Amino acid sequence: MDALDPERLAVDLAALGGRGRCWIAYSGGLDSTVLLHALTRAPLARPLGAIHIDHGLQPVARDWRRHCRERCRVLGVRFVARALALSPPPGESLEAHARAARYRAFAALLDDDELLLTAHHLDDQAETLLLALLRGSGVHGLAAMPGCALLGRGRLVRPLLGVSRAQLLDYARRHRLDWIEDPSNDALHHDRNLLRHQVLPLLRGRWPAAASTIARSAAHCAEAATLIDRQAGCDLAAVAGAVPGSLSVAGLSGLEPPARRAVARLWLRRQGFAVPGRARLERVVGELLTARVDAAPQVAWAGCEVRRYRDDLYALQPLPRPPDAALRWVSGRELVLPHGLGELQVSGAEMALEVRFGVGGRCRPRPGGPLRSLKKIFQEAGVPPWLRPLVPLLFVAGTDRLVAVAGVCGCHPEQAGAPGWLRWSGHPWGALGVFREVCEIGRAAGGEGAQ
């Protein structure tokens, strides 16, 4: 049987179940061109589509897009293109940034029950394992690329991991396919290209089946990683923190160091964050656990911050900067806060307000109760110190009369009138469970705000 048999591809995809569209990640290069052609000849139960990502990194990128669109037109395959605007942050390589942006675009495209098919093959798998070895990765890294994984609302599938690059080239020549040659694939300053063009050919010269046996080792590591994750999942459930999604410092400290690291890795992956290198991971399961209770330690890397508050660890996206100036607001309208801090909406109270951040003040959380400092109110509500500067504070416009602490409480006057209601939604910390979506706005018996 042909190493790349369309009927076998159809059987493998049918085993996944479902009937949503199969999207092919179509760059126009050899690998994805072969996958596209083979799938158009396969008896699929799903409709086909192709998505082309324009990274904007090559002067001929528009020509590549036209090439891919025309090939899809000829084959009768739905074609979608997405252009990326890349701006890697300091410390992140352009290659890694482009890859992350590409997969975000793929994830955004997928609907329920849809598949994204990539043309990663046997040689890619061998290269990935060798790169992981050179980085000193553990078994999760050495497992290389899984054949199937969740992506957005659908799944990512790599149906060609058992097919070599030589077999893809043979298929393309037999079917007289034409494809794009990306000159960056020959640049030896990229680690993967160096392995592809110099290291793997040398290994094959001595061990012809080198790519296949290296990929087999990746499969063994994937099995080991699955068993580690299964045990780590049990440990993770046992050391869950008081707040949903957090980790208990005391519980984590009670585990052996290898188990701590396994739990931390699984915890981060389940929260959608990349697992950092060994040094940062050791800080997460080391210094964060031994820090003083009144300290505010954190460990940060690209796209993630792990912070401690009391006995819990939290994994968060990097915190935004609070607005510098007060925001004027007429309460009858929805206010969209800057920097992704969510939206505010007031009902049952018409007044001119100002929204401020990171200022002090005093508040009476209950009618007839004592005034309390904002620090004390935040402590009692369990709001971590590093989130407090980002909590919207509502004042009567032009005054220092505080009427509400969004997500926490209203601030009532001594003689309270009928309260209004404040809704704070769309902020990134809803899953933490420390903020209420709706709280009261305190109003005096005769009208507006509270002292």
Coordinates of C-alpha atoms in Angstrom, one line a residue:
M1 CA 0.0 0.0 0.0
D2 CA 1.2 3.6 -0.7
A3 CA 2.8 5.2 2.3
L4 CA 0.4 8.1 1.7
D5 CA -2.9 6.5 0.9
P6 CA -6.0 8.7 0.7
E7 CA -8.3 5.9 1.7
R8 CA -6.3 5.2 4.8
L9 CA -6.3 9.0 5.6
A10 CA -10.1 8.9 5.4
V11 CA -10.3 5.9 7.7
D12 CA -8.0 7.5 10.3
L13 CA -10.0 10.8 10.3
A14 CA -13.4 8.9 10.4
A15 CA -12.1 7.2 13.6
L16 CA -12.1 10.6 15.3
G17 CA -15.9 10.9 14.8
G18 CA -17.9 14.0 14.0
R19 CA -18.8 15.7 10.7
G20 CA -17.5 19.2 11.1
R21 CA -15.2 20.7 8.5
C22 CA -11.6 19.6 8.1
W23 CA -9.4 22.7 7.7
I24 CA -5.9 22.1 6.3
A25 CA -3.2 24.5 7.5
Y26 CA -2.0 25.3 3.9
S27 CA 1.2 27.3 3.5
G28 CA 1.6 26.2 -0.1
G29 CA 4.9 24.3 0.7
L30 CA 5.6 20.7 -0.2
D31 CA 4.1 19.1 2.9
S32 CA 0.7 20.9 3.0
T33 CA 0.4 20.7 -0.8
V34 CA 0.6 16.9 -0.6
L35 CA -1.8 16.7 2.3
L36 CA -4.3 19.0 0.5
H37 CA -4.1 16.9 -2.7
A38 CA -4.4 13.6 -0.9
L39 CA -7.4 14.7 1.0
T40 CA -9.2 15.9 -2.1
R41 CA -8.9 12.3 -3.3
A42 CA -10.0 10.7 0.0
P43 CA -13.6 9.6 0.6
L44 CA -14.1 12.0 3.6
A45 CA -17.3 12.3 5.6
R46 CA -16.4 15.9 6.3
P47 CA -16.2 19.0 4.0
L48 CA -12.7 20.3 3.3
G49 CA -11.3 23.8 3.8
A50 CA -7.9 25.4 3.6
I51 CA -6.5 28.2 5.8
H52 CA -3.5 30.2 4.7
I53 CA -1.6 32.3 7.2
D54 CA 0.3 35.4 5.9
H55 CA 2.9 36.3 8.4
G56 CA 4.1 39.3 6.4
L57 CA 7.7 38.2 6.8
Q58 CA 8.5 37.6 3.1
P59 CA 8.3 40.1 0.2
V60 CA 6.5 37.5 -1.9
A61 CA 3.9 36.7 0.7
R62 CA 1.1 38.1 -1.4
D63 CA 2.2 35.9 -4.3
W64 CA 2.1 32.9 -2.0
R65 CA -1.4 33.7 -1.0
R66 CA -2.5 34.0 -4.6
H67 CA -0.9 30.7 -5.4
C68 CA -2.8 29.0 -2.6
R69 CA -6.1 30.6 -3.5
E70 CA -5.7 29.4 -7.1
R71 CA -4.8 25.8 -6.1
C72 CA -7.9 25.7 -3.9
R73 CA -10.1 27.1 -6.6
V74 CA -8.9 24.4 -9.0
L75 CA -9.5 21.6 -6.4
G76 CA -12.8 23.0 -5.4
V77 CA -11.7 23.6 -1.8
R78 CA -13.0 26.5 0.3
F79 CA -10.1 28.9 1.0
V80 CA -9.6 31.3 3.9
A81 CA -6.6 33.6 4.4
R82 CA -5.5 35.5 7.6
A83 CA -2.8 38.1 7.8
L84 CA -0.9 38.6 11.0
A85 CA 0.7 41.7 12.4
L86 CA 3.7 40.4 14.3
S87 CA 5.4 42.4 17.1
P88 CA 7.3 40.1 19.5
P89 CA 7.8 41.4 23.0
P90 CA 11.4 41.8 24.3
G91 CA 13.0 38.4 25.0
E92 CA 10.7 36.4 22.6
S93 CA 12.1 35.3 19.2
L94 CA 10.2 36.2 16.1
E95 CA 9.9 32.5 15.2
A96 CA 8.2 31.6 18.5
H97 CA 6.0 34.7 18.4
A98 CA 4.9 33.9 14.8
R99 CA 4.1 30.3 15.7
A100 CA 2.0 31.4 18.7
A101 CA 0.1 34.0 16.6
R102 CA -0.4 31.4 13.9
Y103 CA -2.0 28.9 16.3
R104 CA -4.2 31.7 17.8
A105 CA -5.5 32.4 14.3
F106 CA -6.2 28.7 13.8
A107 CA -8.0 28.4 17.1
A108 CA -10.1 31.4 16.3
L109 CA -11.2 29.8 13.0
L110 CA -12.4 26.5 14.4
D111 CA -16.0 25.9 15.2
D112 CA -17.4 23.1 17.3
D113 CA -16.5 19.6 16.0
E114 CA -14.1 21.0 13.4
L115 CA -10.5 19.8 12.8
L116 CA -7.3 21.6 11.9
L117 CA -5.0 19.3 9.9
T118 CA -1.3 20.1 9.7
A119 CA 1.2 18.4 7.5
H120 CA 3.8 17.7 10.2
H121 CA 5.6 14.4 9.3
L122 CA 8.0 11.8 10.5
D123 CA 11.1 13.9 10.0
D124 CA 9.5 16.9 11.7
Q125 CA 8.8 14.7 14.7
A126 CA 12.5 13.5 14.8
E127 CA 13.7 17.2 14.6
T128 CA 11.3 18.2 17.4
L129 CA 12.6 15.5 19.7
L130 CA 16.2 16.4 19.0
L131 CA 15.5 20.1 19.7
A132 CA 13.9 19.1 22.9
L133 CA 16.9 17.0 23.9
L134 CA 19.2 20.0 23.2
R135 CA 17.0 22.1 25.4
G136 CA 17.2 19.6 28.2
S137 CA 13.5 18.9 28.2
G138 CA 11.7 16.3 30.3
V139 CA 9.4 13.6 29.0
H140 CA 6.7 16.0 28.0
G141 CA 9.1 17.9 25.7
L142 CA 10.6 14.6 24.4
A143 CA 7.1 13.4 23.5
A144 CA 7.3 15.9 20.7
M145 CA 4.1 16.5 18.8
P146 CA 0.9 14.7 19.6
G147 CA -1.1 13.2 16.8
C148 CA -4.3 14.8 18.2
A149 CA -4.9 17.7 20.6
L150 CA -7.6 20.2 21.6
L151 CA -7.4 23.5 19.8
G152 CA -9.9 26.3 20.4
R153 CA -13.4 24.8 20.0
G154 CA -12.1 22.0 17.8
R155 CA -9.1 19.7 17.5
L156 CA -5.6 19.8 16.0
V157 CA -4.8 16.6 14.1
R158 CA -1.4 15.6 12.5
P159 CA -2.3 12.7 10.2
L160 CA 1.2 12.5 8.5
L161 CA 3.4 11.7 11.5
G162 CA 4.1 8.3 10.2
V163 CA 5.1 9.5 6.7
S164 CA 8.6 10.7 5.9
R165 CA 9.6 13.8 3.9
A166 CA 11.1 11.5 1.2
Q167 CA 7.7 9.8 0.8
L168 CA 5.9 13.2 0.5
L169 CA 8.4 14.3 -2.1
D170 CA 7.8 11.0 -4.0
Y171 CA 4.0 11.5 -3.9
A172 CA 4.3 15.1 -5.1
R173 CA 6.5 14.1 -8.1
R174 CA 4.3 11.2 -9.1
H175 CA 1.3 13.5 -9.1
R176 CA 3.2 16.4 -10.7
L177 CA 2.3 18.8 -8.0
D178 CA 3.8 22.3 -7.8
W179 CA 4.5 24.0 -4.5
I180 CA 6.2 27.0 -2.9
E181 CA 9.8 26.9 -1.8
D182 CA 10.3 29.2 1.2
P183 CA 13.9 30.4 1.2
S184 CA 13.9 30.8 5.0
N185 CA 13.8 27.0 5.2
D186 CA 17.4 26.8 4.0
A187 CA 18.7 29.4 6.5
L188 CA 21.1 27.4 8.8
H189 CA 21.0 30.0 11.6
H190 CA 17.6 28.5 12.4
D191 CA 18.2 25.4 14.7
R192 CA 15.6 23.3 13.0
N193 CA 17.1 23.9 9.6
L194 CA 20.5 23.0 10.8
L195 CA 19.2 19.7 12.1
R196 CA 17.2 19.1 8.9
H197 CA 20.0 19.8 6.4
Q198 CA 23.1 18.7 8.2
V199 CA 22.5 16.6 11.4
L200 CA 19.8 14.2 10.3
P201 CA 21.5 13.4 6.9
L202 CA 24.6 12.6 8.8
L203 CA 22.6 10.3 11.2
R204 CA 20.9 8.6 8.2
G205 CA 24.2 7.9 6.6
R206 CA 25.1 5.7 9.6
W207 CA 21.6 4.6 10.7
P208 CA 19.1 4.8 7.7
A209 CA 16.1 4.5 9.9
A210 CA 17.2 7.2 12.3
A211 CA 14.2 9.5 11.8
S212 CA 11.8 6.5 12.4
T213 CA 13.6 5.3 15.5
I214 CA 13.9 8.8 17.0
A215 CA 10.1 9.3 16.4
R216 CA 9.5 6.0 18.1
S217 CA 11.3 7.3 21.2
A218 CA 9.0 10.3 21.1
A219 CA 6.0 7.9 21.3
H220 CA 7.5 6.1 24.3
C221 CA 8.0 9.5 26.0
A222 CA 4.4 10.4 25.2
E223 CA 3.2 7.3 27.0
A224 CA 5.3 8.1 30.0
A225 CA 4.1 11.7 30.0
T226 CA 0.5 10.4 30.0
L227 CA 1.1 8.3 33.1
I228 CA 2.8 11.2 34.9
D229 CA -0.1 13.5 34.1
R230 CA -2.6 10.9 35.4
Q231 CA -0.8 10.8 38.8
A232 CA -0.3 14.6 38.7
G233 CA -4.1 15.0 38.1
C234 CA -4.8 13.1 41.3
D235 CA -2.3 15.2 43.3
L236 CA -3.6 18.4 41.7
A237 CA -7.1 17.7 43.0
A238 CA -5.8 17.1 46.4
V239 CA -3.8 20.4 46.6
A240 CA -6.5 22.7 45.1
G241 CA -6.6 26.1 46.7
A242 CA -9.4 27.9 48.4
V243 CA -10.1 29.9 45.2
P244 CA -11.1 28.0 42.0
G245 CA -8.0 27.5 39.8
S246 CA -5.5 28.2 42.6
L247 CA -3.1 25.9 44.3
S248 CA -2.7 25.5 48.1
V249 CA 0.8 26.4 49.2
A250 CA 0.5 24.0 52.2
G251 CA -0.8 21.2 50.0
L252 CA 1.9 21.7 47.4
S253 CA 4.6 21.9 50.0
G254 CA 3.6 18.5 51.3
L255 CA 4.5 16.8 48.0
E256 CA 7.9 15.4 47.0
P257 CA 9.8 17.8 44.7
P258 CA 9.2 15.7 41.5
A259 CA 5.5 15.5 42.3
R260 CA 5.4 19.3 42.9
R261 CA 6.9 20.0 39.5
A262 CA 4.6 17.6 37.8
V263 CA 1.5 19.2 39.5
A264 CA 2.8 22.7 38.6
R265 CA 3.3 21.8 35.0
L266 CA -0.2 20.2 34.7
W267 CA -1.8 23.1 36.6
L268 CA -0.3 25.7 34.2
R269 CA -1.2 23.7 31.1
R270 CA -4.8 23.3 32.2
Q271 CA -5.0 27.1 32.8
G272 CA -3.8 27.6 29.2
F273 CA -0.3 28.8 30.0
A274 CA 3.0 27.7 28.5
V275 CA 5.2 25.8 31.0
P276 CA 8.4 27.7 31.7
G277 CA 11.9 26.3 31.7
R278 CA 13.3 24.4 34.7
A279 CA 14.8 27.5 36.4
R280 CA 11.5 29.4 36.6
L281 CA 9.5 26.3 37.4
E282 CA 11.8 25.7 40.4
R283 CA 11.1 29.2 41.6
V284 CA 7.4 28.5 41.3
V285 CA 7.6 25.4 43.5
G286 CA 10.4 26.8 45.6
E287 CA 10.6 30.5 46.6
L288 CA 6.8 31.1 46.2
L289 CA 6.1 28.3 48.7
T290 CA 8.6 29.6 51.3
A291 CA 8.0 33.4 51.0
R292 CA 6.6 35.3 54.0
V293 CA 2.9 35.4 54.2
D294 CA 2.9 39.2 54.0
A295 CA 5.2 39.2 51.0
A296 CA 3.9 39.6 47.4
P297 CA 6.2 37.2 45.5
Q298 CA 5.8 36.4 41.8
V299 CA 7.4 34.5 39.0
A300 CA 6.8 35.8 35.5
W301 CA 7.5 34.7 31.9
A302 CA 6.1 35.4 28.5
G303 CA 2.3 35.5 28.9
C304 CA 2.0 34.4 32.5
E305 CA 2.5 35.5 36.1
V306 CA 2.3 33.2 39.0
R307 CA 1.6 35.1 42.3
R308 CA 1.0 34.2 45.9
Y309 CA -1.7 35.5 48.2
R310 CA -2.0 34.0 51.7
D311 CA -2.0 30.2 51.2
D312 CA -2.8 30.1 47.5
L313 CA -0.9 30.4 44.2
Y314 CA -2.5 32.0 41.2
A315 CA -1.6 31.8 37.5
L316 CA -2.6 34.9 35.7
Q317 CA -2.1 36.7 32.4
P318 CA 0.2 39.7 33.0
L319 CA -1.6 42.4 34.9
P320 CA -2.5 45.5 32.9
R321 CA -1.6 49.0 34.0
P322 CA -4.4 50.9 35.9
P323 CA -5.6 54.0 34.2
D324 CA -3.7 57.1 35.3
A325 CA -6.7 59.6 35.3
A326 CA -10.2 59.5 36.7
L327 CA -12.9 58.5 34.2
R328 CA -16.0 60.7 34.1
W329 CA -19.2 58.8 33.8
V330 CA -23.0 59.3 33.7
S331 CA -24.4 56.3 35.4
G332 CA -27.2 55.6 32.9
R333 CA -24.8 54.4 30.3
E334 CA -22.4 51.5 30.1
L335 CA -18.8 52.4 30.6
V336 CA -16.1 50.3 28.8
L337 CA -13.0 50.5 30.9
P338 CA -9.6 50.9 29.3
H339 CA -6.8 48.2 29.3
G340 CA -9.3 45.3 29.2
L341 CA -10.6 46.0 32.7
G342 CA -14.2 45.2 31.7
E343 CA -17.4 47.1 31.7
L344 CA -19.4 49.0 34.3
Q345 CA -23.2 49.4 34.3
V346 CA -25.4 51.1 37.0
S347 CA -29.1 50.6 37.4
G348 CA -31.6 52.3 39.8
A349 CA -29.4 55.3 40.4
E350 CA -28.9 58.3 38.1
M351 CA -25.9 60.4 39.1
A352 CA -22.7 61.8 37.7
L353 CA -19.7 59.6 38.7
E354 CA -16.0 59.4 38.5
V355 CA -14.2 56.1 38.3
R356 CA -10.8 56.1 40.0
F357 CA -8.1 53.5 40.6
G358 CA -5.5 52.9 43.2
V359 CA -6.6 55.6 45.6
G360 CA -7.3 55.4 49.3
G361 CA -10.6 56.0 51.1
R362 CA -13.1 54.9 53.7
C363 CA -16.3 53.0 53.1
R364 CA -19.3 51.9 55.1
P365 CA -20.1 48.5 53.7
R366 CA -23.4 48.1 55.6
P367 CA -26.0 50.8 56.4
G368 CA -25.5 51.9 60.0
G369 CA -22.2 50.1 60.3
P370 CA -18.8 51.7 61.0
L371 CA -16.5 53.2 58.4
R372 CA -13.7 51.0 57.3
S373 CA -10.5 51.5 55.3
L374 CA -10.4 50.2 51.8
K375 CA -7.4 48.1 52.8
K376 CA -9.5 46.4 55.5
I377 CA -12.4 45.9 53.1
F378 CA -10.2 44.3 50.5
Q379 CA -8.6 42.0 53.0
E380 CA -12.0 40.8 54.3
A381 CA -13.1 40.2 50.7
G382 CA -10.0 38.2 50.0
V383 CA -8.9 40.5 47.1
P384 CA -5.1 40.0 46.6
P385 CA -2.9 43.2 47.0
W386 CA -1.8 43.0 43.4
L387 CA -5.4 43.2 42.1
R388 CA -6.5 46.1 44.3
P389 CA -5.1 48.9 42.1
L390 CA -7.2 47.5 39.3
V391 CA -10.5 47.5 41.1
P392 CA -12.8 50.4 39.9
L393 CA -13.7 52.8 42.7
L394 CA -16.9 54.9 42.1
F395 CA -17.1 58.4 43.5
V396 CA -19.7 61.1 43.1
A397 CA -18.2 63.3 40.4
G398 CA -16.1 66.2 41.7
T399 CA -16.1 64.9 45.3
D400 CA -14.4 62.4 47.5
R401 CA -17.6 60.7 48.3
L402 CA -17.1 57.0 47.6
V403 CA -20.3 55.1 46.6
A404 CA -19.0 51.7 45.6
V405 CA -16.0 49.4 45.3
A406 CA -16.8 47.4 42.2
G407 CA -17.1 43.7 42.7
V408 CA -16.9 44.1 46.5
C409 CA -19.5 46.3 48.1
G410 CA -21.5 49.5 48.1
C411 CA -20.5 52.4 50.4
H412 CA -23.5 53.5 52.4
P413 CA -24.2 56.9 54.2
E414 CA -25.4 57.0 57.8
Q415 CA -28.9 57.6 56.5
A416 CA -29.3 55.3 53.6
G417 CA -31.8 55.7 50.8
A418 CA -32.9 53.2 48.2
P419 CA -29.7 51.6 46.8
G420 CA -28.7 51.4 43.2
W421 CA -26.9 48.5 41.6
L422 CA -23.4 48.3 40.0
R423 CA -22.5 45.5 37.6
W424 CA -18.8 44.9 36.8
S425 CA -18.4 42.3 34.1
G426 CA -15.9 41.3 31.4
H427 CA -12.8 41.7 33.5
P428 CA -10.1 38.9 33.4
W429 CA -10.5 37.8 37.0
G430 CA -14.0 36.4 37.1
A431 CA -12.8 32.8 37.5
L432 CA -10.9 33.7 40.7
G433 CA -14.2 33.9 42.6
V434 CA -13.2 37.0 44.7
F435 CA -15.4 39.6 42.9
R436 CA -19.2 39.7 42.9
E437 CA -20.6 40.7 39.5
V438 CA -23.3 42.9 41.1
C439 CA -23.1 45.0 44.3
E440 CA -25.0 47.9 45.7
I441 CA -24.3 51.6 45.2
G442 CA -24.9 53.5 48.4
R443 CA -27.1 56.6 48.3
A444 CA -28.1 59.1 50.9
A445 CA -31.7 59.3 51.9
G446 CA -32.0 62.6 50.1
G447 CA -30.2 61.8 46.9
E448 CA -26.7 61.0 45.7
G449 CA -23.6 59.5 47.2
A450 CA -22.3 58.4 50.6
Q451 CA -19.7 59.8 52.9

